[in-house]
Amino acid sequence: MASIVNRLQAVITPEIPKIFDALFDCTLDMINKNFEDYPQHRTNFYELLQAVNMYCFKAFLSIPPEQFKLVFDSIVWAFKHTMRNVADTGLNILMQMLQNLEQHPQAAQSFYQTYYTDILMQIFSVVTDTSHTASLQNHATILAYMFSLVEAGRITVKLGPSDDNVLNIQEYVAMLLKSAFSHLTGNQIKIFVTGLFNLDQDVHAFKEHLRDFLIQIKEVTGEDDSDLYLEERENELKKIQEEKRRMLMTVPGMINPHEMPEDMQDE
């Protein structure tokens, strides 16, 4: 079926809901019990999702919410899979979906409101799982993109109690990590979360930031917040943020005029 979608591309979009009705439930019932049964069905199913996502994305926007929830859950199951090819396919589908949504602003906001924090939770769960280390580049690419969406104000729906989504996501990620890694200090988590935003325009640096954190969570460092490494890292991130801000100031519309230095407001 994926081959048909790949061949016909957008022409078959109106038929995708019928294809899902015929295949989705029965296929999911075969593959959602564990990660081992029916490996060929599993691979074919995700190749179909990938083809639809690439060529018939509007079909995802036309199916009922409960069926789209199954699509989303299937993508999560994919990138949590123990088979590397299935996991990477799931990550690629998710990244392509996030990019596709940018072409559909209204649908994007509804998606973010429903799924944004869930995606963060699920991606961080595989980032910190040593069996998924080989996919760190894909994890970094997705997370950097997601944090950049929030930082740039492209998500207008509230993602938490505050009107400031950057604050909402900072607090959410900090809470998520503290509950999962109680041995980390508040300062360790704060610096890590700060870096997720400061480095979101540089995927390589973002990936190294994730790698440093993975090393940290394996170490019990105690409660000493005066750790020189943390202080140096905090200062380094401040410099990176200042440089990124200076660069954004040169691009019209990227910075709120009220946040510009006085000597640049009249230019």
PDB file of C-alpha atoms in Angstrom:
ATOM      1  CA  MET A   1       0.000   0.000   0.000  1.00  0.00           C
ATOM      2  CA  ALA A   2       2.890   2.379   0.726  1.00  0.00           C
ATOM      3  CA  SER A   3       4.128   1.769  -2.831  1.00  0.00           C
ATOM      4  CA  ILE A   4       0.747   2.863  -4.217  1.00  0.00           C
ATOM      5  CA  VAL A   5       0.781   6.061  -2.155  1.00  0.00           C
ATOM      6  CA  ASN A   6       4.373   6.759  -3.186  1.00  0.00           C
ATOM      7  CA  ARG A   7       3.407   6.304  -6.842  1.00  0.00           C
ATOM      8  CA  LEU A   8       0.118   8.260  -6.864  1.00  0.00           C
ATOM      9  CA  GLN A   9       1.146  10.838  -4.238  1.00  0.00           C
ATOM     10  CA  ALA A  10      -1.413  13.642  -3.710  1.00  0.00           C
ATOM     11  CA  VAL A  11      -3.864  12.110  -6.210  1.00  0.00           C
ATOM     12  CA  ILE A  12      -4.805   9.425  -3.685  1.00  0.00           C
ATOM     13  CA  THR A  13      -5.329  11.832  -0.764  1.00  0.00           C
ATOM     14  CA  PRO A  14      -9.182  11.659  -0.847  1.00  0.00           C
ATOM     15  CA  GLU A  15      -9.003   7.864  -0.503  1.00  0.00           C
ATOM     16  CA  ILE A  16      -6.674   7.777   2.510  1.00  0.00           C
ATOM     17  CA  PRO A  17      -9.466   7.859   5.158  1.00  0.00           C
ATOM     18  CA  LYS A  18     -11.028   4.765   3.528  1.00  0.00           C
ATOM     19  CA  ILE A  19      -7.651   3.025   3.468  1.00  0.00           C
ATOM     20  CA  PHE A  20      -7.190   3.810   7.156  1.00  0.00           C
ATOM     21  CA  ASP A  21     -10.673   2.482   7.933  1.00  0.00           C
ATOM     22  CA  ALA A  22      -9.792  -0.793   6.220  1.00  0.00           C
ATOM     23  CA  LEU A  23      -6.268  -1.257   7.566  1.00  0.00           C
ATOM     24  CA  PHE A  24      -5.691   0.728  10.722  1.00  0.00           C
ATOM     25  CA  ASP A  25      -7.533  -1.090  13.495  1.00  0.00           C
ATOM     26  CA  CYS A  26      -6.723  -4.612  12.345  1.00  0.00           C
ATOM     27  CA  THR A  27      -3.040  -3.819  11.784  1.00  0.00           C
ATOM     28  CA  LEU A  28      -2.646  -2.020  15.106  1.00  0.00           C
ATOM     29  CA  ASP A  29      -4.283  -4.953  16.857  1.00  0.00           C
ATOM     30  CA  MET A  30      -1.508  -7.138  15.449  1.00  0.00           C
ATOM     31  CA  ILE A  31       1.469  -4.936  16.334  1.00  0.00           C
ATOM     32  CA  ASN A  32       0.626  -3.019  19.518  1.00  0.00           C
ATOM     33  CA  LYS A  33       0.966  -5.927  21.961  1.00  0.00           C
ATOM     34  CA  ASN A  34       4.762  -5.973  21.915  1.00  0.00           C
ATOM     35  CA  PHE A  35       7.767  -5.000  19.777  1.00  0.00           C
ATOM     36  CA  GLU A  36       8.454  -8.465  18.332  1.00  0.00           C
ATOM     37  CA  ASP A  37       5.385  -9.936  16.604  1.00  0.00           C
ATOM     38  CA  TYR A  38       4.729  -9.454  12.880  1.00  0.00           C
ATOM     39  CA  PRO A  39       7.917  -7.512  12.048  1.00  0.00           C
ATOM     40  CA  GLN A  40       7.077  -7.292   8.317  1.00  0.00           C
ATOM     41  CA  HIS A  41       3.560  -5.977   8.996  1.00  0.00           C
ATOM     42  CA  ARG A  42       5.105  -3.485  11.385  1.00  0.00           C
ATOM     43  CA  THR A  43       7.593  -2.216   8.815  1.00  0.00           C
ATOM     44  CA  ASN A  44       4.955  -1.999   6.061  1.00  0.00           C
ATOM     45  CA  PHE A  45       2.544  -0.132   8.339  1.00  0.00           C
ATOM     46  CA  TYR A  46       5.072   2.561   9.204  1.00  0.00           C
ATOM     47  CA  GLU A  47       6.158   2.871   5.588  1.00  0.00           C
ATOM     48  CA  LEU A  48       2.493   3.583   4.761  1.00  0.00           C
ATOM     49  CA  LEU A  49       2.291   6.257   7.465  1.00  0.00           C
ATOM     50  CA  GLN A  50       5.519   7.784   6.165  1.00  0.00           C
ATOM     51  CA  ALA A  51       4.188   7.892   2.589  1.00  0.00           C
ATOM     52  CA  VAL A  52       0.874   9.453   3.652  1.00  0.00           C
ATOM     53  CA  ASN A  53       2.713  11.974   5.802  1.00  0.00           C
ATOM     54  CA  MET A  54       4.948  12.963   2.891  1.00  0.00           C
ATOM     55  CA  TYR A  55       2.471  13.088   0.005  1.00  0.00           C
ATOM     56  CA  CYS A  56      -1.057  13.172   1.463  1.00  0.00           C
ATOM     57  CA  PHE A  57      -0.662  15.135   4.694  1.00  0.00           C
ATOM     58  CA  LYS A  58      -4.056  16.835   4.304  1.00  0.00           C
ATOM     59  CA  ALA A  59      -5.631  13.409   4.816  1.00  0.00           C
ATOM     60  CA  PHE A  60      -4.383  13.459   8.422  1.00  0.00           C
ATOM     61  CA  LEU A  61      -6.273  16.720   8.924  1.00  0.00           C
ATOM     62  CA  SER A  62      -9.526  15.254   7.607  1.00  0.00           C
ATOM     63  CA  ILE A  63      -9.761  12.115   9.742  1.00  0.00           C
ATOM     64  CA  PRO A  64     -11.651  12.142  13.086  1.00  0.00           C
ATOM     65  CA  PRO A  65      -9.646  13.217  16.177  1.00  0.00           C
ATOM     66  CA  GLU A  66      -9.834   9.737  17.693  1.00  0.00           C
ATOM     67  CA  GLN A  67      -8.317   8.238  14.544  1.00  0.00           C
ATOM     68  CA  PHE A  68      -5.600  10.893  14.446  1.00  0.00           C
ATOM     69  CA  LYS A  69      -4.850   9.990  18.078  1.00  0.00           C
ATOM     70  CA  LEU A  70      -4.195   6.438  16.862  1.00  0.00           C
ATOM     71  CA  VAL A  71      -1.845   7.827  14.204  1.00  0.00           C
ATOM     72  CA  PHE A  72       0.013   9.832  16.833  1.00  0.00           C
ATOM     73  CA  ASP A  73       0.217   6.885  19.235  1.00  0.00           C
ATOM     74  CA  SER A  74       1.523   4.732  16.389  1.00  0.00           C
ATOM     75  CA  ILE A  75       4.319   7.227  15.714  1.00  0.00           C
ATOM     76  CA  VAL A  76       5.253   7.157  19.412  1.00  0.00           C
ATOM     77  CA  TRP A  77       5.284   3.346  19.412  1.00  0.00           C
ATOM     78  CA  ALA A  78       7.522   3.488  16.343  1.00  0.00           C
ATOM     79  CA  PHE A  79      10.236   5.723  17.791  1.00  0.00           C
ATOM     80  CA  LYS A  80      10.213   3.694  21.018  1.00  0.00           C
ATOM     81  CA  HIS A  81      10.750   0.503  19.034  1.00  0.00           C
ATOM     82  CA  THR A  82      13.764  -1.716  19.642  1.00  0.00           C
ATOM     83  CA  MET A  83      14.284  -2.198  15.890  1.00  0.00           C
ATOM     84  CA  ARG A  84      16.502   0.694  14.782  1.00  0.00           C
ATOM     85  CA  ASN A  85      14.895   1.049  11.345  1.00  0.00           C
ATOM     86  CA  VAL A  86      11.397   1.273  12.841  1.00  0.00           C
ATOM     87  CA  ALA A  87      12.511   3.753  15.518  1.00  0.00           C
ATOM     88  CA  ASP A  88      14.197   6.015  12.966  1.00  0.00           C
ATOM     89  CA  THR A  89      11.173   5.811  10.668  1.00  0.00           C
ATOM     90  CA  GLY A  90       8.980   6.958  13.565  1.00  0.00           C
ATOM     91  CA  LEU A  91      11.293   9.885  14.305  1.00  0.00           C
ATOM     92  CA  ASN A  92      11.389  10.870  10.631  1.00  0.00           C
ATOM     93  CA  ILE A  93       7.581  10.750  10.425  1.00  0.00           C
ATOM     94  CA  LEU A  94       7.285  12.956  13.505  1.00  0.00           C
ATOM     95  CA  MET A  95       9.770  15.536  12.213  1.00  0.00           C
ATOM     96  CA  GLN A  96       8.085  15.655   8.804  1.00  0.00           C
ATOM     97  CA  MET A  97       4.693  16.015  10.481  1.00  0.00           C
ATOM     98  CA  LEU A  98       5.876  18.969  12.578  1.00  0.00           C
ATOM     99  CA  GLN A  99       7.215  20.655   9.445  1.00  0.00           C
ATOM    100  CA  ASN A 100       4.032  19.903   7.493  1.00  0.00           C
ATOM    101  CA  LEU A 101       1.918  21.473  10.226  1.00  0.00           C
ATOM    102  CA  GLU A 102       3.665  24.801   9.687  1.00  0.00           C
ATOM    103  CA  GLN A 103       1.776  25.013   6.374  1.00  0.00           C
ATOM    104  CA  HIS A 104      -1.551  24.676   8.220  1.00  0.00           C
ATOM    105  CA  PRO A 105      -1.483  27.265  11.045  1.00  0.00           C
ATOM    106  CA  GLN A 106      -4.936  26.608  12.496  1.00  0.00           C
ATOM    107  CA  ALA A 107      -4.465  22.836  12.600  1.00  0.00           C
ATOM    108  CA  ALA A 108      -0.958  23.363  13.987  1.00  0.00           C
ATOM    109  CA  GLN A 109      -2.183  25.312  17.015  1.00  0.00           C
ATOM    110  CA  SER A 110      -4.768  22.643  17.826  1.00  0.00           C
ATOM    111  CA  PHE A 111      -2.089  19.958  17.466  1.00  0.00           C
ATOM    112  CA  TYR A 112       0.366  21.776  19.729  1.00  0.00           C
ATOM    113  CA  GLN A 113      -2.255  22.336  22.400  1.00  0.00           C
ATOM    114  CA  THR A 114      -3.101  18.623  22.434  1.00  0.00           C
ATOM    115  CA  TYR A 115       0.246  16.964  21.782  1.00  0.00           C
ATOM    116  CA  TYR A 116       3.201  19.332  22.320  1.00  0.00           C
ATOM    117  CA  THR A 117       4.028  18.461  25.944  1.00  0.00           C
ATOM    118  CA  ASP A 118       3.265  14.788  25.301  1.00  0.00           C
ATOM    119  CA  ILE A 119       5.834  14.753  22.482  1.00  0.00           C
ATOM    120  CA  LEU A 120       8.437  16.320  24.781  1.00  0.00           C
ATOM    121  CA  MET A 121       7.772  13.695  27.439  1.00  0.00           C
ATOM    122  CA  GLN A 122       7.970  10.800  24.961  1.00  0.00           C
ATOM    123  CA  ILE A 123      11.114  12.072  23.219  1.00  0.00           C
ATOM    124  CA  PHE A 124      12.921  12.672  26.513  1.00  0.00           C
ATOM    125  CA  SER A 125      11.986   9.140  27.574  1.00  0.00           C
ATOM    126  CA  VAL A 126      13.897   7.700  24.598  1.00  0.00           C
ATOM    127  CA  VAL A 127      16.734  10.253  24.802  1.00  0.00           C
ATOM    128  CA  THR A 128      17.493   9.000  28.312  1.00  0.00           C
ATOM    129  CA  ASP A 129      17.094   5.322  27.341  1.00  0.00           C
ATOM    130  CA  THR A 130      20.532   3.865  26.591  1.00  0.00           C
ATOM    131  CA  SER A 131      19.049   1.419  24.069  1.00  0.00           C
ATOM    132  CA  HIS A 132      18.174   4.407  21.837  1.00  0.00           C
ATOM    133  CA  THR A 133      21.544   6.199  21.951  1.00  0.00           C
ATOM    134  CA  ALA A 134      22.135   5.606  18.241  1.00  0.00           C
ATOM    135  CA  SER A 135      19.184   7.885  17.394  1.00  0.00           C
ATOM    136  CA  LEU A 136      20.479  10.883  19.371  1.00  0.00           C
ATOM    137  CA  GLN A 137      20.963  12.994  16.221  1.00  0.00           C
ATOM    138  CA  ASN A 138      17.288  12.578  15.301  1.00  0.00           C
ATOM    139  CA  HIS A 139      16.220  13.269  18.886  1.00  0.00           C
ATOM    140  CA  ALA A 140      18.272  16.467  18.923  1.00  0.00           C
ATOM    141  CA  THR A 141      16.844  17.625  15.585  1.00  0.00           C
ATOM    142  CA  ILE A 142      13.250  17.192  16.762  1.00  0.00           C
ATOM    143  CA  LEU A 143      13.771  18.732  20.196  1.00  0.00           C
ATOM    144  CA  ALA A 144      15.720  21.725  18.849  1.00  0.00           C
ATOM    145  CA  TYR A 145      12.916  22.386  16.373  1.00  0.00           C
ATOM    146  CA  MET A 146      10.253  22.122  19.073  1.00  0.00           C
ATOM    147  CA  PHE A 147      12.043  24.488  21.447  1.00  0.00           C
ATOM    148  CA  SER A 148      12.603  26.950  18.599  1.00  0.00           C
ATOM    149  CA  LEU A 149       8.854  26.964  17.884  1.00  0.00           C
ATOM    150  CA  VAL A 150       8.176  28.086  21.445  1.00  0.00           C
ATOM    151  CA  GLU A 151      11.032  30.572  21.616  1.00  0.00           C
ATOM    152  CA  ALA A 152      10.002  32.217  18.329  1.00  0.00           C
ATOM    153  CA  GLY A 153       6.391  32.571  19.489  1.00  0.00           C
ATOM    154  CA  ARG A 154       5.044  30.387  16.685  1.00  0.00           C
ATOM    155  CA  ILE A 155       2.893  28.500  19.185  1.00  0.00           C
ATOM    156  CA  THR A 156       0.178  30.950  20.177  1.00  0.00           C
ATOM    157  CA  VAL A 157      -2.020  28.636  22.256  1.00  0.00           C
ATOM    158  CA  LYS A 158      -1.144  28.396  25.944  1.00  0.00           C
ATOM    159  CA  LEU A 159       0.927  25.343  26.842  1.00  0.00           C
ATOM    160  CA  GLY A 160       0.530  25.853  30.583  1.00  0.00           C
ATOM    161  CA  PRO A 161      -0.854  28.206  33.218  1.00  0.00           C
ATOM    162  CA  SER A 162       1.314  31.172  32.209  1.00  0.00           C
ATOM    163  CA  ASP A 163       0.769  33.425  29.192  1.00  0.00           C
ATOM    164  CA  ASP A 164       4.501  32.969  28.516  1.00  0.00           C
ATOM    165  CA  ASN A 165       5.012  29.624  26.760  1.00  0.00           C
ATOM    166  CA  VAL A 166       8.786  29.743  27.236  1.00  0.00           C
ATOM    167  CA  LEU A 167       8.182  29.806  30.992  1.00  0.00           C
ATOM    168  CA  ASN A 168       5.526  27.078  30.686  1.00  0.00           C
ATOM    169  CA  ILE A 169       7.880  24.734  28.857  1.00  0.00           C
ATOM    170  CA  GLN A 170      10.868  25.539  31.068  1.00  0.00           C
ATOM    171  CA  GLU A 171       8.811  24.601  34.121  1.00  0.00           C
ATOM    172  CA  TYR A 172       7.317  21.524  32.455  1.00  0.00           C
ATOM    173  CA  VAL A 173      10.679  20.096  31.370  1.00  0.00           C
ATOM    174  CA  ALA A 174      12.245  20.879  34.753  1.00  0.00           C
ATOM    175  CA  MET A 175       9.396  19.060  36.507  1.00  0.00           C
ATOM    176  CA  LEU A 176       9.660  16.139  34.092  1.00  0.00           C
ATOM    177  CA  LEU A 177      13.394  15.725  34.661  1.00  0.00           C
ATOM    178  CA  LYS A 178      13.276  16.243  38.412  1.00  0.00           C
ATOM    179  CA  SER A 179      10.657  13.524  38.784  1.00  0.00           C
ATOM    180  CA  ALA A 180      12.696  11.123  36.622  1.00  0.00           C
ATOM    181  CA  PHE A 181      16.157  11.944  38.041  1.00  0.00           C
ATOM    182  CA  SER A 182      15.737  12.971  41.647  1.00  0.00           C
ATOM    183  CA  HIS A 183      19.509  12.878  42.273  1.00  0.00           C
ATOM    184  CA  LEU A 184      20.052  15.930  40.038  1.00  0.00           C
ATOM    185  CA  THR A 185      20.248  19.316  41.726  1.00  0.00           C
ATOM    186  CA  GLY A 186      17.952  22.183  40.873  1.00  0.00           C
ATOM    187  CA  ASN A 187      20.859  24.080  39.357  1.00  0.00           C
ATOM    188  CA  GLN A 188      21.862  21.186  37.109  1.00  0.00           C
ATOM    189  CA  ILE A 189      18.337  20.985  35.738  1.00  0.00           C
ATOM    190  CA  LYS A 190      18.035  24.761  35.392  1.00  0.00           C
ATOM    191  CA  ILE A 191      21.228  25.009  33.332  1.00  0.00           C
ATOM    192  CA  PHE A 192      20.218  22.077  31.138  1.00  0.00           C
ATOM    193  CA  VAL A 193      16.767  23.554  30.437  1.00  0.00           C
ATOM    194  CA  THR A 194      18.293  26.980  29.729  1.00  0.00           C
ATOM    195  CA  GLY A 195      20.582  25.376  27.161  1.00  0.00           C
ATOM    196  CA  LEU A 196      17.661  23.703  25.392  1.00  0.00           C
ATOM    197  CA  PHE A 197      16.431  27.159  24.400  1.00  0.00           C
ATOM    198  CA  ASN A 198      19.799  28.870  23.964  1.00  0.00           C
ATOM    199  CA  LEU A 199      21.096  26.194  21.589  1.00  0.00           C
ATOM    200  CA  ASP A 200      17.933  25.501  19.584  1.00  0.00           C
ATOM    201  CA  GLN A 201      19.368  27.123  16.419  1.00  0.00           C
ATOM    202  CA  ASP A 202      22.454  24.879  16.384  1.00  0.00           C
ATOM    203  CA  VAL A 203      21.543  21.192  16.213  1.00  0.00           C
ATOM    204  CA  HIS A 204      25.157  20.034  16.646  1.00  0.00           C
ATOM    205  CA  ALA A 205      25.604  22.085  19.836  1.00  0.00           C
ATOM    206  CA  PHE A 206      22.142  20.993  20.984  1.00  0.00           C
ATOM    207  CA  LYS A 207      23.103  17.344  20.501  1.00  0.00           C
ATOM    208  CA  GLU A 208      26.297  17.829  22.523  1.00  0.00           C
ATOM    209  CA  HIS A 209      24.227  19.520  25.239  1.00  0.00           C
ATOM    210  CA  LEU A 210      21.994  16.433  25.367  1.00  0.00           C
ATOM    211  CA  ARG A 211      25.047  14.176  25.461  1.00  0.00           C
ATOM    212  CA  ASP A 212      26.534  16.135  28.377  1.00  0.00           C
ATOM    213  CA  PHE A 213      23.249  15.776  30.234  1.00  0.00           C
ATOM    214  CA  LEU A 214      23.156  12.022  29.624  1.00  0.00           C
ATOM    215  CA  ILE A 215      26.592  11.799  31.236  1.00  0.00           C
ATOM    216  CA  GLN A 216      25.372  13.886  34.174  1.00  0.00           C
ATOM    217  CA  ILE A 217      22.337  11.733  34.911  1.00  0.00           C
ATOM    218  CA  LYS A 218      24.621   8.724  35.321  1.00  0.00           C
ATOM    219  CA  GLU A 219      26.561  10.518  38.050  1.00  0.00           C
ATOM    220  CA  VAL A 220      25.385  11.279  41.567  1.00  0.00           C
ATOM    221  CA  THR A 221      26.975  14.657  42.254  1.00  0.00           C
ATOM    222  CA  GLY A 222      25.329  15.470  45.572  1.00  0.00           C
ATOM    223  CA  GLU A 223      23.781  18.814  46.476  1.00  0.00           C
ATOM    224  CA  ASP A 224      26.760  21.081  45.844  1.00  0.00           C
ATOM    225  CA  ASP A 225      25.472  23.808  43.528  1.00  0.00           C
ATOM    226  CA  SER A 226      28.852  25.537  43.527  1.00  0.00           C
ATOM    227  CA  ASP A 227      30.183  22.987  41.045  1.00  0.00           C
ATOM    228  CA  LEU A 228      32.620  24.940  38.850  1.00  0.00           C
ATOM    229  CA  TYR A 229      31.564  23.027  35.764  1.00  0.00           C
ATOM    230  CA  LEU A 230      27.983  24.212  36.209  1.00  0.00           C
ATOM    231  CA  GLU A 231      29.090  27.807  36.688  1.00  0.00           C
ATOM    232  CA  GLU A 232      31.247  27.669  33.561  1.00  0.00           C
ATOM    233  CA  ARG A 233      28.433  26.069  31.584  1.00  0.00           C
ATOM    234  CA  GLU A 234      25.960  28.708  32.762  1.00  0.00           C
ATOM    235  CA  ASN A 235      28.302  31.521  31.680  1.00  0.00           C
ATOM    236  CA  GLU A 236      28.886  29.827  28.329  1.00  0.00           C
ATOM    237  CA  LEU A 237      25.139  29.540  27.703  1.00  0.00           C
ATOM    238  CA  LYS A 238      24.631  33.212  28.570  1.00  0.00           C
ATOM    239  CA  LYS A 239      27.220  34.188  25.963  1.00  0.00           C
ATOM    240  CA  ILE A 240      25.551  31.956  23.374  1.00  0.00           C
ATOM    241  CA  GLN A 241      22.153  33.513  24.120  1.00  0.00           C
ATOM    242  CA  GLU A 242      23.563  37.042  23.840  1.00  0.00           C
ATOM    243  CA  GLU A 243      25.155  36.214  20.486  1.00  0.00           C
ATOM    244  CA  LYS A 244      21.939  34.636  19.217  1.00  0.00           C
ATOM    245  CA  ARG A 245      19.972  37.696  20.302  1.00  0.00           C
ATOM    246  CA  ARG A 246      22.399  40.035  18.506  1.00  0.00           C
ATOM    247  CA  MET A 247      21.986  37.970  15.353  1.00  0.00           C
ATOM    248  CA  LEU A 248      18.171  38.028  15.592  1.00  0.00           C
ATOM    249  CA  MET A 249      18.221  41.818  15.986  1.00  0.00           C
ATOM    250  CA  THR A 250      19.604  42.087  12.471  1.00  0.00           C
ATOM    251  CA  VAL A 251      16.546  40.263  11.052  1.00  0.00           C
ATOM    252  CA  PRO A 252      13.423  42.482  10.797  1.00  0.00           C
ATOM    253  CA  GLY A 253      10.493  41.178  12.813  1.00  0.00           C
ATOM    254  CA  MET A 254      12.413  38.577  14.803  1.00  0.00           C
ATOM    255  CA  ILE A 255      12.596  40.690  17.980  1.00  0.00           C
ATOM    256  CA  ASN A 256       9.755  42.664  19.573  1.00  0.00           C
ATOM    257  CA  PRO A 257      10.528  46.390  19.015  1.00  0.00           C
ATOM    258  CA  HIS A 258       9.981  47.062  22.728  1.00  0.00           C
ATOM    259  CA  GLU A 259      12.752  44.582  23.533  1.00  0.00           C
ATOM    260  CA  MET A 260      15.280  46.300  21.256  1.00  0.00           C
ATOM    261  CA  PRO A 261      18.020  48.484  22.740  1.00  0.00           C
ATOM    262  CA  GLU A 262      17.121  52.197  22.593  1.00  0.00           C
ATOM    263  CA  ASP A 263      19.921  52.986  20.140  1.00  0.00           C
ATOM    264  CA  MET A 264      18.404  50.554  17.615  1.00  0.00           C
ATOM    265  CA  GLN A 265      14.713  51.432  17.948  1.00  0.00           C
ATOM    266  CA  ASP A 266      14.860  54.461  15.640  1.00  0.00           C
ATOM    267  CA  GLU A 267      16.773  52.738  12.870  1.00  0.00           C
TER     268      GLU A 267
END
